[in-house]
Short mmCIF file of C-alpha atoms in Angstrom, two decimals:
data_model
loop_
_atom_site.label_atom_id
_atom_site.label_comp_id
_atom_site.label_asym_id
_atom_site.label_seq_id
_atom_site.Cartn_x
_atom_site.Cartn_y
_atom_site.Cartn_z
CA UNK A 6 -1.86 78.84 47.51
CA UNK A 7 0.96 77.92 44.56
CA UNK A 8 2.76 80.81 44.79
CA UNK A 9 6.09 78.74 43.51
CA UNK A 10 5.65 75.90 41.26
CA UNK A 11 8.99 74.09 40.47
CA UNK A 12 9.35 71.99 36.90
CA UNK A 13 12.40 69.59 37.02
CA UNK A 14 13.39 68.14 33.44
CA UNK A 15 13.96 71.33 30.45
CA UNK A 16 13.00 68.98 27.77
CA UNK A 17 9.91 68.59 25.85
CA UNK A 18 7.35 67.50 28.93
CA UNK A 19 9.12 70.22 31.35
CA UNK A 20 8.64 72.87 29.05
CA UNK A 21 5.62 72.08 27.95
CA UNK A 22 4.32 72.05 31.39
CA UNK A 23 5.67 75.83 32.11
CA UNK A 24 3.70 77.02 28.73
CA UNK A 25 0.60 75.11 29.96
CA UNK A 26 0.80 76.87 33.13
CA UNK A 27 1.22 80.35 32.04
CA UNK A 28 -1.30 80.05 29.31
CA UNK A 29 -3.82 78.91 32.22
CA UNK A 30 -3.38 81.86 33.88
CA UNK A 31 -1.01 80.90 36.69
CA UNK A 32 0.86 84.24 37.33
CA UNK A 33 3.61 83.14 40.69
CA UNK A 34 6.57 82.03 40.52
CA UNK A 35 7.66 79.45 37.89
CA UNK A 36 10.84 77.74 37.92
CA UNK A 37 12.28 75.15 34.92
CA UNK A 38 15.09 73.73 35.89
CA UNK A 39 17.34 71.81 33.31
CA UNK A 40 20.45 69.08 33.95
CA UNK A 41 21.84 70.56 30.01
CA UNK A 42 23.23 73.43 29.55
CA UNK A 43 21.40 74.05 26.14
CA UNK A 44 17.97 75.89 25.90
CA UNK A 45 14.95 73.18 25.75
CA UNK A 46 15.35 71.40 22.80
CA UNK A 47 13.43 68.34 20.74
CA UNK A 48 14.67 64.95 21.26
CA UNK A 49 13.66 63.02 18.14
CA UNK A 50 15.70 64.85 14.99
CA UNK A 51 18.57 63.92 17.32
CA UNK A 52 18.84 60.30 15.37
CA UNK A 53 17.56 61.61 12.57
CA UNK A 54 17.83 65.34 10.93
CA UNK A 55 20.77 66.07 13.14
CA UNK A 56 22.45 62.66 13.27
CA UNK A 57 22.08 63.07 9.13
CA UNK A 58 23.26 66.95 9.02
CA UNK A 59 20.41 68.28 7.80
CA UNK A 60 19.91 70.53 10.99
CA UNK A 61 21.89 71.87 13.26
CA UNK A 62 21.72 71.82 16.86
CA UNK A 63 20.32 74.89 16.65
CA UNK A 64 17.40 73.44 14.96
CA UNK A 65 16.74 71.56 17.80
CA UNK A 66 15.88 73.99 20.07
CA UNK A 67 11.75 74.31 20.68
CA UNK A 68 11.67 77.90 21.37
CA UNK A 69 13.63 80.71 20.08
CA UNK A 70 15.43 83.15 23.35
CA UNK A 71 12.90 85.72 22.96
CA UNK A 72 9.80 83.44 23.24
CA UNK A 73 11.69 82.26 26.68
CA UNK A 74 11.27 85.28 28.25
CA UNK A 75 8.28 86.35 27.55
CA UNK A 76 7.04 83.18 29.69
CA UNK A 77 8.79 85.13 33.03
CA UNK A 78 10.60 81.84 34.17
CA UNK A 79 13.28 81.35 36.40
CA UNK A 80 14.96 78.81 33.95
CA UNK A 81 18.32 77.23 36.10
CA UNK A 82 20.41 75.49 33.23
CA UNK A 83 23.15 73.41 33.59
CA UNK A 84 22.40 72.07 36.72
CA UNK A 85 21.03 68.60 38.58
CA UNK A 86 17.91 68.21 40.74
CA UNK A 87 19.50 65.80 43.33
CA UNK A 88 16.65 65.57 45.89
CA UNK A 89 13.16 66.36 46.78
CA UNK A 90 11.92 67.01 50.30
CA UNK A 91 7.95 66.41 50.97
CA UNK A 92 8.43 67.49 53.97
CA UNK A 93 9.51 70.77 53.80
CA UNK A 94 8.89 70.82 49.84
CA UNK A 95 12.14 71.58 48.39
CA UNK A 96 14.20 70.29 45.53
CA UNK A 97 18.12 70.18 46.39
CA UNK A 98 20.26 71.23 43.47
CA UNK A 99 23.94 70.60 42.64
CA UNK A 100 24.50 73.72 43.28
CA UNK A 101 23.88 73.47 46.86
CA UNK A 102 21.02 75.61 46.92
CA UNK A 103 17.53 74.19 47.83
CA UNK A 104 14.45 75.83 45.97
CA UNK A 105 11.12 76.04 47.71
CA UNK A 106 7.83 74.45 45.76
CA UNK A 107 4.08 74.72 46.90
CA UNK A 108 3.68 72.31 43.71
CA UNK A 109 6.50 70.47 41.67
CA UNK A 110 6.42 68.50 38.45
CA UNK A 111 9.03 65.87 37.84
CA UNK A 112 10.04 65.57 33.73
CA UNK A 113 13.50 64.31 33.96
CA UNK A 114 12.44 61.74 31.48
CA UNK A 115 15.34 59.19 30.84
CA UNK A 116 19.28 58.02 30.58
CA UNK A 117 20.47 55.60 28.20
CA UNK A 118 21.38 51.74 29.35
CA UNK A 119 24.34 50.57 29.10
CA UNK A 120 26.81 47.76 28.64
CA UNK A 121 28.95 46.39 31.07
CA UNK A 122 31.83 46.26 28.62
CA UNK A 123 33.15 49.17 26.69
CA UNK A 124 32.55 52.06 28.81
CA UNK A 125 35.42 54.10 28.74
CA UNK A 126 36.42 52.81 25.21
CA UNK A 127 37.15 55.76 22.31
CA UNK A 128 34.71 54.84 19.69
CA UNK A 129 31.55 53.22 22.20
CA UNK A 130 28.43 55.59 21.81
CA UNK A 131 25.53 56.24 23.11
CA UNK A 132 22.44 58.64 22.18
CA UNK A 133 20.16 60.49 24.39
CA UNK A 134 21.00 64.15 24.51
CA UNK A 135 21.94 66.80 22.03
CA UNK A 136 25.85 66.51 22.85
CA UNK A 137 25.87 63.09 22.58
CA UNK A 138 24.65 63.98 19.38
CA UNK A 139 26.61 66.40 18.13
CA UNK A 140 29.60 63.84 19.15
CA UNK A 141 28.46 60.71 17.11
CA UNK A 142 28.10 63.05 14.27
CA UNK A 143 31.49 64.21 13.97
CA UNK A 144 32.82 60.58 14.96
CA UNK A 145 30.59 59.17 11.98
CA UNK A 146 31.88 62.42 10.07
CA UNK A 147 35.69 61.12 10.47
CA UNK A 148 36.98 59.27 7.88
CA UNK A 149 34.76 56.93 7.21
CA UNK A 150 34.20 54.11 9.83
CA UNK A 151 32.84 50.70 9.49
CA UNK A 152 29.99 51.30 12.42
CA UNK A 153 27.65 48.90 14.46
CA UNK A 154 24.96 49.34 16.08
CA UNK A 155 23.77 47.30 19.28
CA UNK A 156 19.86 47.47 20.06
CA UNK A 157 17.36 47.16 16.97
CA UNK A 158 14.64 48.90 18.67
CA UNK A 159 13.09 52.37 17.03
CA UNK A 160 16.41 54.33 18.37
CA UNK A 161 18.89 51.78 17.06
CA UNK A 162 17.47 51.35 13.58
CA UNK A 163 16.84 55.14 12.80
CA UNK A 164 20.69 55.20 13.97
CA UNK A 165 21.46 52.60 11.43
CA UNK A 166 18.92 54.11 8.39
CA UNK A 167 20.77 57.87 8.70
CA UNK A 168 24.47 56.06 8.71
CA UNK A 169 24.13 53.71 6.26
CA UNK A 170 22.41 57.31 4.18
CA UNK A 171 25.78 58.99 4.83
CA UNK A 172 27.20 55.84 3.07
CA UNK A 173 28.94 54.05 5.22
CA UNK A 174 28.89 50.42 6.18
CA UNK A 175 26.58 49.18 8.95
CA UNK A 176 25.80 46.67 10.98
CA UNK A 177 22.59 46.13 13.19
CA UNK A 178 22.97 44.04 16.19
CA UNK A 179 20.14 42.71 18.34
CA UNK A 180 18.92 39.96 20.66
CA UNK A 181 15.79 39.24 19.06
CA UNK A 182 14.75 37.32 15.32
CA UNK A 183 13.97 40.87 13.90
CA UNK A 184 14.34 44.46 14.39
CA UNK A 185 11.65 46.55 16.59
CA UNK A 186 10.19 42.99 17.41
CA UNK A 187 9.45 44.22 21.49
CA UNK A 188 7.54 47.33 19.51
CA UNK A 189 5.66 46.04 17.25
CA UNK A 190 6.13 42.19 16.56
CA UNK A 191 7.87 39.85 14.65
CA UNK A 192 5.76 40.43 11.62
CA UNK A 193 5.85 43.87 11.04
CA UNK A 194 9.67 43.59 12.59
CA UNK A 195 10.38 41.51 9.33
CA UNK A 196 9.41 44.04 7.83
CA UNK A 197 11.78 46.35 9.08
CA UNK A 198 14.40 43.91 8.79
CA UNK A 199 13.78 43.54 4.59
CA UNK A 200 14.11 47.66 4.48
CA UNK A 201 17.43 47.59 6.22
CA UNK A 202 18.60 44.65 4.05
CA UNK A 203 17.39 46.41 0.76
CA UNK A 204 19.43 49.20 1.65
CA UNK A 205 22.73 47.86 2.40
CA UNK A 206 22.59 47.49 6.42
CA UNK A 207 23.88 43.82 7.61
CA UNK A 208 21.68 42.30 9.92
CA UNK A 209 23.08 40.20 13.49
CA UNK A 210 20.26 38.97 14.80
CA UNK A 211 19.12 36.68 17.57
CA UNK A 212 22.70 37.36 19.25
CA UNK A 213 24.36 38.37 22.67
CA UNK A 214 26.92 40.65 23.08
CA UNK A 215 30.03 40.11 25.04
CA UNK A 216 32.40 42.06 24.94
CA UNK A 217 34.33 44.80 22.82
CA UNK A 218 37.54 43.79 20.85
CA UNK A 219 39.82 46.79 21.13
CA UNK A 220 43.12 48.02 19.79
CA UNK A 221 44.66 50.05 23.57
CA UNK A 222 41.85 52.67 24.12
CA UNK A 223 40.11 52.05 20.76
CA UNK A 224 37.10 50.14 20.34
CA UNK A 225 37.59 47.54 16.97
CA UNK A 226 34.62 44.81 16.96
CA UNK A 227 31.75 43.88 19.04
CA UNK A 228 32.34 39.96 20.41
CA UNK A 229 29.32 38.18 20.05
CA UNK A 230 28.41 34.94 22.40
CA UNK A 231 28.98 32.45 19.62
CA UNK A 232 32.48 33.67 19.21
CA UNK A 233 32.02 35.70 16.21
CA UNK A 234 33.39 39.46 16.00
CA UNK A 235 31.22 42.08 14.32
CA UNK A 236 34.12 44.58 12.83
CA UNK A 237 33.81 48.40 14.03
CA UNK A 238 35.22 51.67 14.55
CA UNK A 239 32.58 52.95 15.75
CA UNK A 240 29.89 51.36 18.08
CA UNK A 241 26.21 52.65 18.87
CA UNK A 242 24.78 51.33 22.04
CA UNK A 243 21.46 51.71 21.86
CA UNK A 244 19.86 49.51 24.23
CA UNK A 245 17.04 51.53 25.64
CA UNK A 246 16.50 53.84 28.66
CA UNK A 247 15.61 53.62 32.29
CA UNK A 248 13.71 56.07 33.97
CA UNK A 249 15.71 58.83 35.74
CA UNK A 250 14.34 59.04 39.24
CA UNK A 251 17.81 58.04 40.99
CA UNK A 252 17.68 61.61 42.46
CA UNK A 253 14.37 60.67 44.29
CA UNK A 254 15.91 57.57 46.21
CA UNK A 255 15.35 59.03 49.41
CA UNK A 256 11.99 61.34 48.43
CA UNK A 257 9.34 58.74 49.68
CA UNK A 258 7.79 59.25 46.20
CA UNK A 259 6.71 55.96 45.23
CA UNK A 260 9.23 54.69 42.66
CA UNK A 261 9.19 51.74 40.39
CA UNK A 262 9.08 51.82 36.76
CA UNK A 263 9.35 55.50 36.75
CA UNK A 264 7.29 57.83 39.19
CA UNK A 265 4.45 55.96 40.19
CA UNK A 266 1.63 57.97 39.76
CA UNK A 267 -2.59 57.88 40.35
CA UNK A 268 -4.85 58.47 37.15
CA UNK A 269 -4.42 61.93 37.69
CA UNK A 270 -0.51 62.12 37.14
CA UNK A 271 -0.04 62.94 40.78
CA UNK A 272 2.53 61.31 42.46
CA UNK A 273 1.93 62.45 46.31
CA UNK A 274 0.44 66.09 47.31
CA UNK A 275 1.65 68.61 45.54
CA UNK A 276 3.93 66.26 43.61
CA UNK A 277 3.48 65.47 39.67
CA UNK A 278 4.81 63.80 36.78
CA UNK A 279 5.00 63.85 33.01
CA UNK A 280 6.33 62.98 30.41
CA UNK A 281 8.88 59.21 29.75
CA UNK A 282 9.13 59.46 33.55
CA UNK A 283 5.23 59.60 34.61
CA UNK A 284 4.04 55.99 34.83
CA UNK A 285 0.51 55.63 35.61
CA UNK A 286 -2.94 53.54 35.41
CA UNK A 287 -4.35 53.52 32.13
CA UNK A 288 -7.87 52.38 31.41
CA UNK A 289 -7.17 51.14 28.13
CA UNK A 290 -4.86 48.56 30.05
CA UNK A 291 -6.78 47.23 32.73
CA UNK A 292 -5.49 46.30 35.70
CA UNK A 293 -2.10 47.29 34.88
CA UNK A 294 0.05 50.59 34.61
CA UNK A 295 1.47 52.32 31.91
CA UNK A 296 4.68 54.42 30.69
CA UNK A 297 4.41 56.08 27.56
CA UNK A 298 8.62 56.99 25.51
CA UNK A 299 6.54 58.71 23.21
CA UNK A 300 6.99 62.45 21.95
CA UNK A 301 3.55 63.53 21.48
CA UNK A 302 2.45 61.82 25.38
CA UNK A 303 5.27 64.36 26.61
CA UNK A 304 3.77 66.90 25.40
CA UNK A 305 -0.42 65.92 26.10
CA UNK A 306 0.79 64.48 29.56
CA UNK A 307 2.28 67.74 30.36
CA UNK A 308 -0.41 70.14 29.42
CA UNK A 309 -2.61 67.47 31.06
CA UNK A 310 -0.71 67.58 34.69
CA UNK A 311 -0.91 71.82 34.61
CA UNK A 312 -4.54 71.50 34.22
CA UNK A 313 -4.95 69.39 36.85
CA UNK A 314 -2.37 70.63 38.86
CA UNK A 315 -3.89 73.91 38.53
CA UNK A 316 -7.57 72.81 38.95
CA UNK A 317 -7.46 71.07 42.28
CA UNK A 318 -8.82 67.96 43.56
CA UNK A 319 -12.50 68.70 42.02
CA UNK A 320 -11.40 69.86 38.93
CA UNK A 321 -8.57 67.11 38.16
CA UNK A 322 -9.75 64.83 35.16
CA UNK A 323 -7.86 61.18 34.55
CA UNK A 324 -5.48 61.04 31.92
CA UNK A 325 -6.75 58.92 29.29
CA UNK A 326 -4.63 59.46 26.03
CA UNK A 327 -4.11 57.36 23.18
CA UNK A 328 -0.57 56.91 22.09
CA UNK A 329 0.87 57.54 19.11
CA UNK A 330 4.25 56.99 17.73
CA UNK A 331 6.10 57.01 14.96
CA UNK A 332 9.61 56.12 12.91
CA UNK A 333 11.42 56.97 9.88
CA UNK A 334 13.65 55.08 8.80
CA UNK A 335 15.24 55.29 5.18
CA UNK A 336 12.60 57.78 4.22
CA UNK A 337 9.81 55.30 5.09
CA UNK A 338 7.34 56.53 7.33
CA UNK A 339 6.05 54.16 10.16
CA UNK A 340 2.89 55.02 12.47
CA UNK A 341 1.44 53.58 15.40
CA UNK A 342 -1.79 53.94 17.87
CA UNK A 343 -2.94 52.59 20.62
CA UNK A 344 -0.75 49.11 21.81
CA UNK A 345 1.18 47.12 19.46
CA UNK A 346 2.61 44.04 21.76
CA UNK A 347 4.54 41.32 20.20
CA UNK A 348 1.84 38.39 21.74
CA UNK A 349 -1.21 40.22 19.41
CA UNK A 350 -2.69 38.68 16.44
CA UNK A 351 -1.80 40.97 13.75
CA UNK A 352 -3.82 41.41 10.61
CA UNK A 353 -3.09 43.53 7.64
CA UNK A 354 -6.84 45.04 6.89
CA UNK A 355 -5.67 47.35 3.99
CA UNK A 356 -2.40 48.10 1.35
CA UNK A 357 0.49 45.56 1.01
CA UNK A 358 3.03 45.00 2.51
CA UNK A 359 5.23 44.30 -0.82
CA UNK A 360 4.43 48.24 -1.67
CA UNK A 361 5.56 48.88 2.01
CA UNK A 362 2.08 51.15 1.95
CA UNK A 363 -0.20 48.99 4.64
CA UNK A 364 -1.79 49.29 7.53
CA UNK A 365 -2.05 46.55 10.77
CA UNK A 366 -4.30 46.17 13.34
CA UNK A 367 -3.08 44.43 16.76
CA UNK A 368 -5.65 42.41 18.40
CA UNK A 369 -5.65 40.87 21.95
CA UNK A 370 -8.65 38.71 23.33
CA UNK A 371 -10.75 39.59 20.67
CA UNK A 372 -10.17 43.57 21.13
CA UNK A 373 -8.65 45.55 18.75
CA UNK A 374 -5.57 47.11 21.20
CA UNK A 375 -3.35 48.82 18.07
CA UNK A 376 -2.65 49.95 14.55
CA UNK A 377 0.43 50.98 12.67
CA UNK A 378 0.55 52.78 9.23
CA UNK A 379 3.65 51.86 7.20
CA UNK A 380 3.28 54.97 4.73
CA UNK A 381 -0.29 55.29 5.53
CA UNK A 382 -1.77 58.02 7.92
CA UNK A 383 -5.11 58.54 6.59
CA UNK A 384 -5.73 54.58 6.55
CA UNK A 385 -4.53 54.61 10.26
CA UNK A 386 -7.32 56.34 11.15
CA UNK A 387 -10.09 53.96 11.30
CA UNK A 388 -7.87 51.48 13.18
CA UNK A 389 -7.69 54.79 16.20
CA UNK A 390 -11.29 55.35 16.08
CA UNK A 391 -12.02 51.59 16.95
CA UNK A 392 -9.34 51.29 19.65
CA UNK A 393 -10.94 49.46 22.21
CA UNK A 394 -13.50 47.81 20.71
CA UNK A 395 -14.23 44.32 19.13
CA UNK A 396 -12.24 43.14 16.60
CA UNK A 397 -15.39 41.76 14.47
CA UNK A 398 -16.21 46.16 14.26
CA UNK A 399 -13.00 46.82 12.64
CA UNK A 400 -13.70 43.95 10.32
CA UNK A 401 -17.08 44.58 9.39
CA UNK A 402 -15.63 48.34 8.88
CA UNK A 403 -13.36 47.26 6.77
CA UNK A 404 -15.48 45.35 4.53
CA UNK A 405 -17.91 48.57 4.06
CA UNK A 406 -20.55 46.80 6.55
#
């Protein structure tokens, strides 16, 4: 019988999860338990609306107080999960109590990498939740610092596009040729790179970072391997994420690259998964496993663990979605489906790339794996429906065969 069902993460997936359940029909005990002391709130206007004023962290939040309630759930915020039991299915909380689960679904998603230099420093950032939000605003807010960003991936460039919109001087720091080149190639990442040059942002590419020049506690430059310093008052570390699953250390869950789930999103009886933490087989990728940072998976991969988690083991179906993505970055709008690894063939099938209104399909081994849409979701479309499937169908589609 699940006559308690514990949710650990109060983000998208977590919350998600708790609306899936009660819309099913599951009437125990329901639990949400939440690290943040704010009410579940969503994760991408962070860099974005928020980061550029528009909203306020109010705006954030995915469900008014009122709606809440009316889902009858224990919600426990402002406090850590800090271990999981199998054996005598519990989940240990900071607060030293220990909360029983017939069934428990893990959403505590991710925390930000970070450099081994300049932790500590007054003026080093990073961006993953809604305070450390609300903090880089009022430190780009103040006065009017020269800023630099390390990482060129989709966080670090939409963190670049909304400063250098406030006005104020940027500059984008990365390892590789070209921005978002691990997402989505070098090509496209050229791409990316033009846009951010058109619009003021300076561009460090292809180089390590080694340190942090300071003034006492103040950061004042990012020291680059070559010798160089990149001049800033305020630095953006945005170097990606790691799965949080240190609290499981000692669970037996297998661990790896997040929770290591089957096709199902079950990580060990009576043990699930969703969300940036989940990481599971995928058929699309054969004969390897997947782990989707995407906003709309949290959400799908959520609803998809309650129904299974709910429906037993007759009733559970794989989970088989295909991702989607997106950017926007100095009010263009960038899409993607499906895979778009830097080693595929990419081929613009429709658009131009000199309007910046295209779309791209990623091939692999004669498959067609991807698509992104730079200002074009209806002409992404076609490229979803043949995910999959030989590259020769997309082009005979494309030529009205």
């Amino acid at each position: 019988m699940l006559n308690r069902i514990v949710v650990v993460g109060a983000a998208a997936a977590g919350l998600t999860a708790v609306e899936t359940l009660r819309a099913k029909g599951y009437e125990g005990r329901l639990t949400l338990v939440g690290d943040e002391r704010h009410p579940p709130y969503d994760r991408p206007p962070l860099s974005k609306e928020l980061l550029g004023e528009s909203w306020e962290p109010s705006d954030t939040w995915l469900r008014k107080e009122d709606v809440l309630a009316a889902l009858d759930v224990d919600l426990r915020l402002g406090c850590r999960a800090i271990g999981l039991d199998q054996g005598a299915r519990t989940i240990a909380l900071s607060t030293g109590e220990r909360l029983p689960y017939d069934a428990a679904v893990i959403a505590t998603g991710l925390r930000p990498r970070r450099l081994p230099c300049g932790d500590g420093l007054q003026g080093v950032h990073v961006l993953r939740s809604l305070d450390d939000a609300v903090r880089l605003r009022e430190a780009l807010g103040a006065g009017r610092p020269e800023v630099a960003v390390i990482g060129a991936g989709f966080l670090g460039a939409e963190v670049a596009a909304t400063a250098r919109g406030a006005g104020l001087g940027v500059t984008l720091i990365d390892t590789n040729d070209q921005p978002l080149a691990r997402q989505v190639g070098a090509e496209i990442g050229g791409l990316v790179a033009g846009l951010h040059r058109d619009n003021g942002v300076r561009l460090v590419l292809g180089a390590d970072v080694v340190g942090m020049a300071r003034d006492g506690t103040r950061v004042r430059g990012v020291m680059l391997s070559d010798g160089a310093v990149v001049d800033a008052d305020l630095v953006v570390v945005a170097i990606g994420s790691v799965p949080a699953v240190d609290w499981l250390a000692d669970s037996g869950l297998p661990l790896g690259d997040g929770v290591l789930c089957d096709a199902y999103c079950r990580a060990a009886p009576g043990v699930w998964a969703a969300g940036d933490v989940a990481n599971w087989p995928h058929p699309m990728v054969a004969g390897a496993r997947v782990r989707l940072e995407q906003r709309t998976n949290a959400a799908q991969q959520a609803m998809a663990v309650a129904a299974n988690l709910l429906a037993g083991e007759t009733g559970a179906k794989p989970y088989t979605p295909v991702p989607f993505g997106w950017t926007h970055q100095f009010g263009e709008k960038i899409q993607t489906v499906g895979w778009c690894p830097p080693d595929a063939r990419t081929e613009i099938i429709s658009g131009s790339t000199a309007d910046r209104v295209f779309v791209a399909a990623y091939h692999r081994d004669g498959v067609l794996v991807g698509g992104l849409g730079w200002n074009s979701a209806r002409g992404l479309r076609q490229c979803r429906q043949l995910l999959g499937r030989p590259s020769s169908e997309l082009t005979a589609a494309a030529a009205g065969v």
